[in-house]
XYZ file of C-alpha atoms in Angstrom:
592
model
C 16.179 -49.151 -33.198
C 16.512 -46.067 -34.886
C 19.600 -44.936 -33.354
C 21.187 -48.283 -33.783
C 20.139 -47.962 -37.364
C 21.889 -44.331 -37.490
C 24.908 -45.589 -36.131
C 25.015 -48.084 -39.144
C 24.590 -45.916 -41.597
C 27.516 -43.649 -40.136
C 29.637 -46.532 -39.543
C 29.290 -47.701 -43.554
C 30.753 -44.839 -44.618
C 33.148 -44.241 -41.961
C 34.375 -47.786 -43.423
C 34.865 -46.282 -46.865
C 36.460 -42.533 -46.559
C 38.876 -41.291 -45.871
C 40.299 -40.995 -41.929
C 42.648 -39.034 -40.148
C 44.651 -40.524 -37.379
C 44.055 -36.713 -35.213
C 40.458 -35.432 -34.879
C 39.765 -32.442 -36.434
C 39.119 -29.278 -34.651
C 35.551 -28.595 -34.552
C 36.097 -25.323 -36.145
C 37.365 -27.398 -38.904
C 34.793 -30.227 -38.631
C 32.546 -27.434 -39.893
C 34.263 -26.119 -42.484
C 35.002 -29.905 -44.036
C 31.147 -30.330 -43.436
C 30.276 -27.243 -45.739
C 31.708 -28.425 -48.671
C 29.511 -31.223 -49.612
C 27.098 -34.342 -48.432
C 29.808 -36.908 -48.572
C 32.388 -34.595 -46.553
C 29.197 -33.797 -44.034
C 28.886 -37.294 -43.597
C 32.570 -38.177 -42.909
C 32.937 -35.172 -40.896
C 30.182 -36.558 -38.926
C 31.890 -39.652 -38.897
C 35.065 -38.535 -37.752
C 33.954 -36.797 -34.542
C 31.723 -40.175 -33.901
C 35.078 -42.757 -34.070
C 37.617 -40.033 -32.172
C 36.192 -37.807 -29.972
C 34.616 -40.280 -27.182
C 38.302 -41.057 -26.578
C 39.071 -37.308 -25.669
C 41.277 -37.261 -22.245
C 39.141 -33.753 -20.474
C 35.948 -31.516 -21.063
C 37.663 -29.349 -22.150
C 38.547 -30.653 -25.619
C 35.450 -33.097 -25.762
C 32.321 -30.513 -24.649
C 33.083 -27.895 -27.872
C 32.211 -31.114 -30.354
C 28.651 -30.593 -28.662
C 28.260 -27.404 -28.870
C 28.727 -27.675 -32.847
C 25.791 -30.033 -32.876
C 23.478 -26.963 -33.679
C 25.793 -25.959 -36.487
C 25.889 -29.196 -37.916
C 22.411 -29.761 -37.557
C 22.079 -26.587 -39.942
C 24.557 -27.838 -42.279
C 22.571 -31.232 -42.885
C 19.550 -29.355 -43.602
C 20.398 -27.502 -45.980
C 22.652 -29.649 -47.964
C 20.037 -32.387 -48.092
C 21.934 -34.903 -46.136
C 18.917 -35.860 -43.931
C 17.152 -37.362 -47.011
C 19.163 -40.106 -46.188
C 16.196 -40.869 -44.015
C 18.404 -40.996 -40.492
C 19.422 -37.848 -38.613
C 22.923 -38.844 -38.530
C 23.447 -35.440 -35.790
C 20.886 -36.727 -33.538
C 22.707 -40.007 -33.830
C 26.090 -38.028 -33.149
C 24.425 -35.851 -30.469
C 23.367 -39.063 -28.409
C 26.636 -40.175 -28.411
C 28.543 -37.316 -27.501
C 26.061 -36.510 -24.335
C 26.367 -40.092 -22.918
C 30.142 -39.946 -23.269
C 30.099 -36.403 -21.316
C 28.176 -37.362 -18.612
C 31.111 -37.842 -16.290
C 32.140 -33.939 -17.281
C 28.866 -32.405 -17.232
C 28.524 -29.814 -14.013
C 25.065 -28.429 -13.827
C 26.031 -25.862 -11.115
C 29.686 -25.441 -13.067
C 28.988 -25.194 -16.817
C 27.651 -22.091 -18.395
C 23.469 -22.300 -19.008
C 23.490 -21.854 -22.686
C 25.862 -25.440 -22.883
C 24.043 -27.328 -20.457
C 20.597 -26.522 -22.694
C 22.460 -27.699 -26.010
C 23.458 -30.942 -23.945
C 19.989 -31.627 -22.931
C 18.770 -30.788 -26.170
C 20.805 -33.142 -28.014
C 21.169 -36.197 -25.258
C 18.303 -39.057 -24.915
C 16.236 -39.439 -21.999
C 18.783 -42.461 -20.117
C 21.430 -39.580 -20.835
C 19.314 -36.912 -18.782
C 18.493 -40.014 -15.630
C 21.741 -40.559 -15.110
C 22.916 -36.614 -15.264
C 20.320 -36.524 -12.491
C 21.629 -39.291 -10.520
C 25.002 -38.151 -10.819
C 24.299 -34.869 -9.262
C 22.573 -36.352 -6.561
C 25.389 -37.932 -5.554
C 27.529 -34.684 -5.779
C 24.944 -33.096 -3.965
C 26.163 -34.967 -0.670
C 29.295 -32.860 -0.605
C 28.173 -29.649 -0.834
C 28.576 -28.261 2.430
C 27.925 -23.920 2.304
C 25.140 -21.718 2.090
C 25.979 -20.184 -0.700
C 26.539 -23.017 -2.650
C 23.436 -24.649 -1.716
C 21.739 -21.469 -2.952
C 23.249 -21.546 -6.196
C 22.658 -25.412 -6.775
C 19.217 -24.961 -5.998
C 19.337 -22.240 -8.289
C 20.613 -24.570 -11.220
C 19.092 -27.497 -10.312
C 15.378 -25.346 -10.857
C 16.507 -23.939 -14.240
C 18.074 -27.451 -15.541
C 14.435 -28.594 -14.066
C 12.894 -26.132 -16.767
C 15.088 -27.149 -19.717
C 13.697 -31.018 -18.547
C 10.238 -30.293 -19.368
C 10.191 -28.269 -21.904
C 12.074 -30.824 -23.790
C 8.992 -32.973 -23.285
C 11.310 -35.948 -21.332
C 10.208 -38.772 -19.686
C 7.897 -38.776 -16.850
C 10.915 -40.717 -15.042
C 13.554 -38.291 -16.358
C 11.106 -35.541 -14.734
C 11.105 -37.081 -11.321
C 14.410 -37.713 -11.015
C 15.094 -34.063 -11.549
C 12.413 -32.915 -8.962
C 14.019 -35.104 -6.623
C 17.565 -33.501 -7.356
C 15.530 -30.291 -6.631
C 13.816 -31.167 -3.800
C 16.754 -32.622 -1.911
C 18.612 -29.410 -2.464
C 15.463 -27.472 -0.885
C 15.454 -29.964 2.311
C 19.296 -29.314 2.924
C 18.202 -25.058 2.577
C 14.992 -26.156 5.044
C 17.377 -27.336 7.424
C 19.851 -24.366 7.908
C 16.663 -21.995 6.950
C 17.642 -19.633 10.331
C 20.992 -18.993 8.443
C 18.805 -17.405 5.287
C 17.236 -14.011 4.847
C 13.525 -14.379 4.523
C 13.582 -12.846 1.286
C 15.936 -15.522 -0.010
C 13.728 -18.696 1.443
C 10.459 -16.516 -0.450
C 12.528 -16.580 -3.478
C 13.454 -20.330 -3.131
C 9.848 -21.213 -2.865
C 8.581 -19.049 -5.964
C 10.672 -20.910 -7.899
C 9.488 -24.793 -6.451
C 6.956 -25.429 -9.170
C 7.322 -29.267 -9.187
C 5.225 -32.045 -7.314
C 8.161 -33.047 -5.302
C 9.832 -30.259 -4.090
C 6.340 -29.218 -2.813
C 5.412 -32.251 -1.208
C 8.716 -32.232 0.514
C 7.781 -28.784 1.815
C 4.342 -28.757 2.807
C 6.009 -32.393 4.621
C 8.239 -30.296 6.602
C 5.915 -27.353 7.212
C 3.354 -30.021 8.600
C 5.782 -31.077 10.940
C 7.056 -27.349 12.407
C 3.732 -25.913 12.263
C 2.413 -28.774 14.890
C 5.452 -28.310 16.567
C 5.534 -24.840 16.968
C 3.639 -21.760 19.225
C 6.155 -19.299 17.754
C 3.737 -16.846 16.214
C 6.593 -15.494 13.914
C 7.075 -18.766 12.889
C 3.501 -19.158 11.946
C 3.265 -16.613 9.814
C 6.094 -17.244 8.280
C 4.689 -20.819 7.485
C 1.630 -19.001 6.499
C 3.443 -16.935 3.789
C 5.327 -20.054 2.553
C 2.022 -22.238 1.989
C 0.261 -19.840 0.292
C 3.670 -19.737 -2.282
C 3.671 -23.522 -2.396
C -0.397 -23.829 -2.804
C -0.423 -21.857 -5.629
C 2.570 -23.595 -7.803
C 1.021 -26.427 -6.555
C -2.191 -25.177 -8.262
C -0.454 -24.367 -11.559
C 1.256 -27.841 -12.134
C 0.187 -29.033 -15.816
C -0.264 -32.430 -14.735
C -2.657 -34.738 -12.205
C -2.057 -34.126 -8.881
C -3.261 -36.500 -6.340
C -5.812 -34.966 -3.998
C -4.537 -35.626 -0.922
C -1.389 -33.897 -2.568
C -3.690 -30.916 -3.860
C -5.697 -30.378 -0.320
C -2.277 -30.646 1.553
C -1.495 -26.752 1.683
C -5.449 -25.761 2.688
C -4.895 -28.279 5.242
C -2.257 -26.919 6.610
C -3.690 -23.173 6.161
C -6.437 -24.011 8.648
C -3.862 -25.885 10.920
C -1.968 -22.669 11.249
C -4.711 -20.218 11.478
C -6.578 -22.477 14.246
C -3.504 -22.449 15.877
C -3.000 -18.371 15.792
C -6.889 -17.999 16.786
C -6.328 -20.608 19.936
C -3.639 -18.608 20.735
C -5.447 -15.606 20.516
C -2.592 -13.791 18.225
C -3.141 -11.853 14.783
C -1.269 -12.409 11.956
C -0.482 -10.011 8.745
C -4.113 -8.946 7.413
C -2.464 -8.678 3.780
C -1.833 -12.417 3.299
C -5.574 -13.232 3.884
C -6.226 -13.137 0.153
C -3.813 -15.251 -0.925
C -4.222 -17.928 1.953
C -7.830 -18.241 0.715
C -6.630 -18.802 -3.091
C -4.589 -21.756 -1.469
C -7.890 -23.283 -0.468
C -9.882 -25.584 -2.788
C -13.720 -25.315 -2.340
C -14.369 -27.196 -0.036
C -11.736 -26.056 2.355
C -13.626 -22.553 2.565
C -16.765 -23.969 4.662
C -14.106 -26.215 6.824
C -12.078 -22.903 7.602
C -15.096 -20.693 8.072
C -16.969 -22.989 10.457
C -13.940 -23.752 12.365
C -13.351 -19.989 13.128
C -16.667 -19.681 14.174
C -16.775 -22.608 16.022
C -13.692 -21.071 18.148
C -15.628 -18.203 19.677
C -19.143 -19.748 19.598
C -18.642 -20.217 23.085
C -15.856 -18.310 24.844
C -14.812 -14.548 25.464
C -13.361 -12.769 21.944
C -10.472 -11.179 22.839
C -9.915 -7.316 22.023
C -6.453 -7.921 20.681
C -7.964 -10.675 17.942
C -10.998 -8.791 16.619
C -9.759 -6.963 13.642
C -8.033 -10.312 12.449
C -11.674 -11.287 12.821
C -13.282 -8.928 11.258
C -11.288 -9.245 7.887
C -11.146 -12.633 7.605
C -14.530 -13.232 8.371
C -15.546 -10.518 5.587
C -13.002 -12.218 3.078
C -14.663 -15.920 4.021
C -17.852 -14.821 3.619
C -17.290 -13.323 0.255
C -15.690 -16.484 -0.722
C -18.966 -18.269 0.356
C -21.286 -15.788 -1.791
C -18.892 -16.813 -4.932
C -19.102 -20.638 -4.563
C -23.110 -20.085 -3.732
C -22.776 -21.797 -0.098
C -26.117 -21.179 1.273
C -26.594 -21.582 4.944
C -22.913 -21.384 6.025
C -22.589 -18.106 3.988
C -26.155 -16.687 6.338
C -24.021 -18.520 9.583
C -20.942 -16.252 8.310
C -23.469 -12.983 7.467
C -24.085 -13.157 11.456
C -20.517 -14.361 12.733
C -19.057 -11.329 10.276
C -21.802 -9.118 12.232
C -20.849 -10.057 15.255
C -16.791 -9.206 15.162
C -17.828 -6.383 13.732
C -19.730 -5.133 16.266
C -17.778 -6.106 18.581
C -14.851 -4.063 16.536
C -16.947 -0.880 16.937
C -17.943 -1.427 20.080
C -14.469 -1.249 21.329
C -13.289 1.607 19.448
C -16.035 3.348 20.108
C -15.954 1.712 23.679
C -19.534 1.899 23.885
C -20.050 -0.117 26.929
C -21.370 2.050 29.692
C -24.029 4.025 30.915
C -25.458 7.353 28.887
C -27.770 10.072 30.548
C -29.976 11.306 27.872
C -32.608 13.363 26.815
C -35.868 11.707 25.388
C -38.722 13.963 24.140
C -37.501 16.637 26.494
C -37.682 13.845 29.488
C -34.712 12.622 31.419
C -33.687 9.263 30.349
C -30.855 6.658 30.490
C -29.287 4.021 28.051
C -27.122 1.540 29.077
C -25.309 -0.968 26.563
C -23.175 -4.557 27.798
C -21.155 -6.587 26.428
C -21.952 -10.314 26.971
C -18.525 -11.305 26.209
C -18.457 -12.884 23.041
C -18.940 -9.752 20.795
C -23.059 -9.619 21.197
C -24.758 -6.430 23.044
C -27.849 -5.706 25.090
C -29.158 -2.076 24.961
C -31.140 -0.780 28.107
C -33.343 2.478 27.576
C -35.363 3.878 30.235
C -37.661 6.884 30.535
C -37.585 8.815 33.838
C -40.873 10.890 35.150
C -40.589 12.546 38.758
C -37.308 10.883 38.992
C -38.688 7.566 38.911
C -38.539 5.304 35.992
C -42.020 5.715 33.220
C -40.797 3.347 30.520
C -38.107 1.540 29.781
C -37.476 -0.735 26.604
C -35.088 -3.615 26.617
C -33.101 -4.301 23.279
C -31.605 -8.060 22.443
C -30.140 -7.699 19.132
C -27.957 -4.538 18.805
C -25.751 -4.743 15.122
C -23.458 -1.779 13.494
C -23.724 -0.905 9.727
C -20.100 0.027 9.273
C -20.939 1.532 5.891
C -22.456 4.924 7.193
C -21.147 4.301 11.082
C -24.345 3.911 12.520
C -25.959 1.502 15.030
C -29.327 -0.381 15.380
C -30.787 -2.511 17.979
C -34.239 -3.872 18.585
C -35.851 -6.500 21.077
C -35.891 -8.995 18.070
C -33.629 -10.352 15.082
C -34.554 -8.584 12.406
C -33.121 -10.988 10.421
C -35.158 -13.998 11.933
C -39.053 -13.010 12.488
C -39.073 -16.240 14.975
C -37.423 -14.472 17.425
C -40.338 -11.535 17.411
C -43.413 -12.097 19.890
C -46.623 -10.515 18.708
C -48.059 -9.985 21.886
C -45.981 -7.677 22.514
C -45.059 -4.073 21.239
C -42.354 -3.951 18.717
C -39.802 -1.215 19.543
C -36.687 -0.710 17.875
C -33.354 2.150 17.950
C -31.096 3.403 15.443
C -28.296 6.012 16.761
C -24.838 6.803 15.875
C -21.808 7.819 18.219
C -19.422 10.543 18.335
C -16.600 11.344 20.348
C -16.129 14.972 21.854
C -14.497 16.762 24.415
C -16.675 15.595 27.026
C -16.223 12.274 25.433
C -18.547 9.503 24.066
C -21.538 11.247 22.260
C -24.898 9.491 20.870
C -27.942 10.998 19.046
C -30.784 8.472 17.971
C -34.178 7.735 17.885
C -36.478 5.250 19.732
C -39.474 3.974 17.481
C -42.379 1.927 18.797
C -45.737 1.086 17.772
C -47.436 4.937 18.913
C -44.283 6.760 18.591
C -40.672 8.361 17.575
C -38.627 9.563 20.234
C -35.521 11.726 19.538
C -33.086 11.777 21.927
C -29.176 12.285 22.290
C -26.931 12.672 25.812
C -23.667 12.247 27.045
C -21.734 8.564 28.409
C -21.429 9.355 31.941
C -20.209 5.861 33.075
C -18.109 2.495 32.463
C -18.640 -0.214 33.884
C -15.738 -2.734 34.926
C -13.147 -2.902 32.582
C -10.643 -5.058 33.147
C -7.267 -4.749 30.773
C -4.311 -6.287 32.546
C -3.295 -10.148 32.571
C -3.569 -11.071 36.714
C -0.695 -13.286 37.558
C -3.011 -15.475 38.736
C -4.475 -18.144 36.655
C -7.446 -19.551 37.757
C -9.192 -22.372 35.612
C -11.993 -23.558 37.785
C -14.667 -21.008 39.137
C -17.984 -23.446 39.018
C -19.423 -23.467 42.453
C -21.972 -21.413 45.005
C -20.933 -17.489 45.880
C -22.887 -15.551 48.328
C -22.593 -11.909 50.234
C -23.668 -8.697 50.708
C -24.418 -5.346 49.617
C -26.197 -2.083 50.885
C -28.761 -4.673 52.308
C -29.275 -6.779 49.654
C -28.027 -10.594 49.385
C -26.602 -12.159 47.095
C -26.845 -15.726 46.120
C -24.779 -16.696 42.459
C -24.432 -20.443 41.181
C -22.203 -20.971 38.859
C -21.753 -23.802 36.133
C -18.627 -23.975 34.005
C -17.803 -26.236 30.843
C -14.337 -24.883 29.463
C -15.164 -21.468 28.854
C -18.928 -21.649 28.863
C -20.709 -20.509 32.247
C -23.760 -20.557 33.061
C -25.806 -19.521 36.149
C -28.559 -17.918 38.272
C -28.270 -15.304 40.656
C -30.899 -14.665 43.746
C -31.250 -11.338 44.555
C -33.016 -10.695 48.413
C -34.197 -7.331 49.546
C -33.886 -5.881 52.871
C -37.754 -6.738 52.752
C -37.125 -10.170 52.033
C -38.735 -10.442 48.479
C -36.219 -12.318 46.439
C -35.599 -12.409 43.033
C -34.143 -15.516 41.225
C -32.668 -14.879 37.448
C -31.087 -17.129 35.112
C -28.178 -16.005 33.637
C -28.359 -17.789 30.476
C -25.644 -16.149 28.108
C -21.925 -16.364 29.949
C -18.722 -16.797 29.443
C -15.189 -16.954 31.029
C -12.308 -15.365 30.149
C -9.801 -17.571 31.607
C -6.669 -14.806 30.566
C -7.612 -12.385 32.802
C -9.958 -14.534 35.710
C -13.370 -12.232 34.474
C -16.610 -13.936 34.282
C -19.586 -12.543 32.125
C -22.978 -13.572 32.762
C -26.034 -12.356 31.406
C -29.864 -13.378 31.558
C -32.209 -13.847 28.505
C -35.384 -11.600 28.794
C -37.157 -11.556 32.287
C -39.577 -9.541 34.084
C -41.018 -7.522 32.243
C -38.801 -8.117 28.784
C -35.578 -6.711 31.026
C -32.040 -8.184 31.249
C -29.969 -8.461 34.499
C -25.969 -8.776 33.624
C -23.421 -9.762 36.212
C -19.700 -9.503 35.673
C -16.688 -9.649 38.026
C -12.935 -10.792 38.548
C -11.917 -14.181 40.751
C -9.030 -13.670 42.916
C -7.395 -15.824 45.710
C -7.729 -19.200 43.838
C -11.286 -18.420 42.818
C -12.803 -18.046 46.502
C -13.534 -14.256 46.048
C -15.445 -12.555 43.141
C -15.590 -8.885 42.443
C -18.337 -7.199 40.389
C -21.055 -5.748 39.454
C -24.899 -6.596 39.221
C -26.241 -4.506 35.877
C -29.877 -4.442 34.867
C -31.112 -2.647 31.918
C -33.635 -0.518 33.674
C -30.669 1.298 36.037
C -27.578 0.129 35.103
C -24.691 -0.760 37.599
C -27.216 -0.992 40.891
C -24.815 -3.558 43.077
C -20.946 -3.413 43.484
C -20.379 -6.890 44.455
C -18.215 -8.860 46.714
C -19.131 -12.614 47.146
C -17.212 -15.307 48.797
C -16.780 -18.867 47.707
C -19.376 -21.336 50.040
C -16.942 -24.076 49.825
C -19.139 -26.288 51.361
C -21.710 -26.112 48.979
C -22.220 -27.581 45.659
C -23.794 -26.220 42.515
C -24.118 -30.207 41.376
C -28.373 -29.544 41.342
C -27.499 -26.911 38.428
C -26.477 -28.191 34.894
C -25.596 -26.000 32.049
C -27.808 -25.985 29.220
């Protein structure tokens, strides 16, 4: 009503002054306007009744670009207190008349924000519309870029005029159909250009279209170049997303964490690393409760199969950053579950740089002694240490729970979890080991000290020994090793069951002397690495608080396995080599 009302008013005295037959220039539609309210008002009038009937742009688009001027001119000479803004009225007019001419990727910025400024909210819909029409035949990268370019800023002018929530939409949808056309020839774009494209995608469309697309090639994909590159982009996208002034569905909102833990799932099953440096910003991405759901899905991963050495640092620092994140939204017993994953990696980290695993003759209160550490496979350590008197062994202390403190670089193990007094039996002595390594030119180094109940042994030695290490993908892929294995060596027999679910193994070894006394140990703890055909097995405590660890390779299609038998006590005691009993079943054994 109030522009019809306008138009009234403009048309009454259009009626009754004074009209040209040829439309003033606008230069001179300003200087008529100066000299008084009635000449502002037929001015105004003048441009109203002529200039909609201008043949080209060219001489129609500089009456709107006086609109400012003329909006000046009626303030100060009072002609608003006719109580209609006869320029707004004009301004309304002169934008839905130029809608035909107006080129948001063609016209210079500065017009393009006085024609939005001064046109209605129908005007700015059908601008939209019109360009997503012209959109269509646009066919080059470069032009693409630079519509997408527009389109974004003419997106800006749009809501900082305050339009329409439908005016708004239709302009994210001009935007995000230019972004899908870019999406779609994406290989012919720098990666610094499609970063740049995305920084400036700050509307609920255009995102949804993305994280759409990215959902799609992230399932599709292995490419771990392509992951991270879909990494980078959804942390862009989830925080715009997170900065849009207005509600945002949830399922909209939880969209890019969703995808975040789709994509690093993916890089963890495919045991590849991704940049370290866009951890921070992939965790920003995720809302609350998206933390937990990406923390216990990591751990979850390895909780029972081999960590590989290549993946470990990724693990280390995101398992730090996730359980920071934990302490700061107070998540209580995921963030202690974290405390020990985050332990774990870490260990594991320093146990391969340091490569700890092996055998070390020492010296223990001036008596000859040897420590042996193994890895079970899934970044956890045992720690043997045995006393030797008359060349037999005196004492020897068995150590469950080793952990690094990678603040000061040292190590600490002890027959219980220190951090869970459950695990601790009173009946027997407690005995724990703190020790640090150091590598020289007779290589790995360590200097600790044994504590038990009566006393504090010193000691420090030399590694002297590795045991199998195995570094190299076989060409040889073998899935399935559950079954019976049995052989010989220097005597002894060999008897190993084996259960397998996935990469979970379990099993028990019988051990006969030449003598005939057998000994029958569960191997609790075990593992397969199915990349490289090497099986870890390990027992919990047995005779006499000691552990018995058995590791080896499969070869010929799983009938053969090469290894070693490793107690705690002595080390590496057996090389074995045990042959598949193919007529024998290991059905009477179930995992646990």
């Amino acid at each position: 009503m109030k522009f019809f009302k306008a138009t009234s008013i403009v048309g009454m005295i259009i009626c009754v002054g004074v009209l040209g037959d040829t439309l003033l220039s606008p230069d001179q539609i300003i200087e008529k306007a100066k000299k008084g309210r009635t000449e502002f008002v037929e001015a105004i009038g003048e441009v109203q009744r002529s200039a909609p009937s201008l043949a080209s742009k060219e001489e129609f688009f500089p009456y709107i670009k006086i609109l400012d001027q003329l909006k000046e001119i009626g303030d100060s000479n009072g002609a608003n207190e006719l109580g209609e803004d006869l320029v707004q009225a004009l301004g309304y007019i002169l934008t839905r008349n130029g809608i035909k001419w107006l080129r948001i990727d063609l016209d210079p910025v500065d017009f393009i924000q006085v024609y939005f400024r001064w046109s209605e909210n129908s005007t700015r819909y059908q601008v939209a519309g019109l360009h997503i029409k012209l959109l269509v035949l646009v066919a080059d990268k470069e032009n693409l870029l630079h519509w997408f370019e527009r389109v974004s800023l003419a997106l800006d002018m749009i809501q900082e005029l305050k339009s329409e929530a439908y005016v708004v939409e239709a302009f994210e949808q001009l935007q995000a159909s230019c972004l899908q056309r870019l999406m779609k020839i994406r290989n012919e774009l720098q990666p610094e250009q499609i970063l740049g494209l995305l920084r400036q995608t700050k509307s609920l469309l255009s995102i949804q279209s993305v994280i759409s697309f990215l959902n799609e090639e992230g399932l599709r994909t292995s490419n771990p170049d392509d992951l991270e590159t879909y990494l980078r982009w959804t942390a862009i996208l989830g925080e715009n997303l997170q900065a849009i002034n207005q509600v945002v569905p949830f399922y909209v909102l939880s969209a890019p964490g969703q995808l975040i833990i789709t994509i690093v799932t993916k890089f963890l099953t495919l045991n590849r690393p991704f940049d370290f440096n866009i951890i921070p910003s992939i965790l920003k991405t995720l809302l609350p409760s998206q933390v937990p759901s990406l923390g216990s899905t990591v751990m979850a991963l390895y909780r029972e199969k081999v960590i590989p050495d290549q993946i470990v640092d990724l693990l280390v620092e995101l398992s730090t950053q996730l359980y920071e994140e934990y302490l700061k939204l107070n998540i209580g017993n995921e963030a202690q579950e974290m405390r020990k994953f985050v332990s774990q990696v870490t260990l594991l980290q320093a146990g391969i740089a340091n490569q700890i695993e092996g055998s070390y003759e020492v010296t223990i209160r001036d008596k000859p002694g040897l420590i042996n550490f193994v890895h079970l496979g899934n970044g956890k350590f045992f720690m043997g240490i045995s006393v030797r008197y008359g060349g037999e062994v005196s004492a020897d202390f068995s150590l469950f729970y080793v952990t690094f403190n990678s603040k000061n670089q040292s190590w600490e193990a002890a027959h219980y979890d220190p951090s869970d007094p459950t695990t601790s039996n009173p009946v027997n002595e407690v005995f724990f080991s703190t020790f640090k390594l150091t590598t020289g030119s007779d290589g790995n180094l360590i200097e600790g000290t044994l504590f038990t109940a009566k006393l504090t042994s010193p000691y420090r030695g030399k590694q002297t020994g590795h045991y199998l290490d195995f570094k190299s993908d076989p060409s040889e892929k073998i899935e399935k090793v559950g079954g019976v294995y049995t052989g010989e060596a220097r005597g002894y027999r060999f008897r190993l069951v084996i259960y397998q679910v996935e990469q979970r193994l379990q099993g028990v070894i019988l051990v006969t002397s030449p003598t005939n006394m057998p000994i029958n140990v569960d191997l609790e703890y075990g593992f397969y690495d199915t990349r490289r055909n090497v099986a870890y097995l390990t027992s919990g405590r047995f005779e006499s608080l000691r552990w018995v660890h058995v590791r080896g390779e499969f070869f010929e299609t799983g009938k053969k396995f090469k290894g070693q038998y490793i107690q705690s006590v002595y080390g590496p005691i057996h090389d074995l080599l045990l042959q598949r009993n193919l007529g024998e079943s290991n059905e009477n054994y179930t995992i646990r």
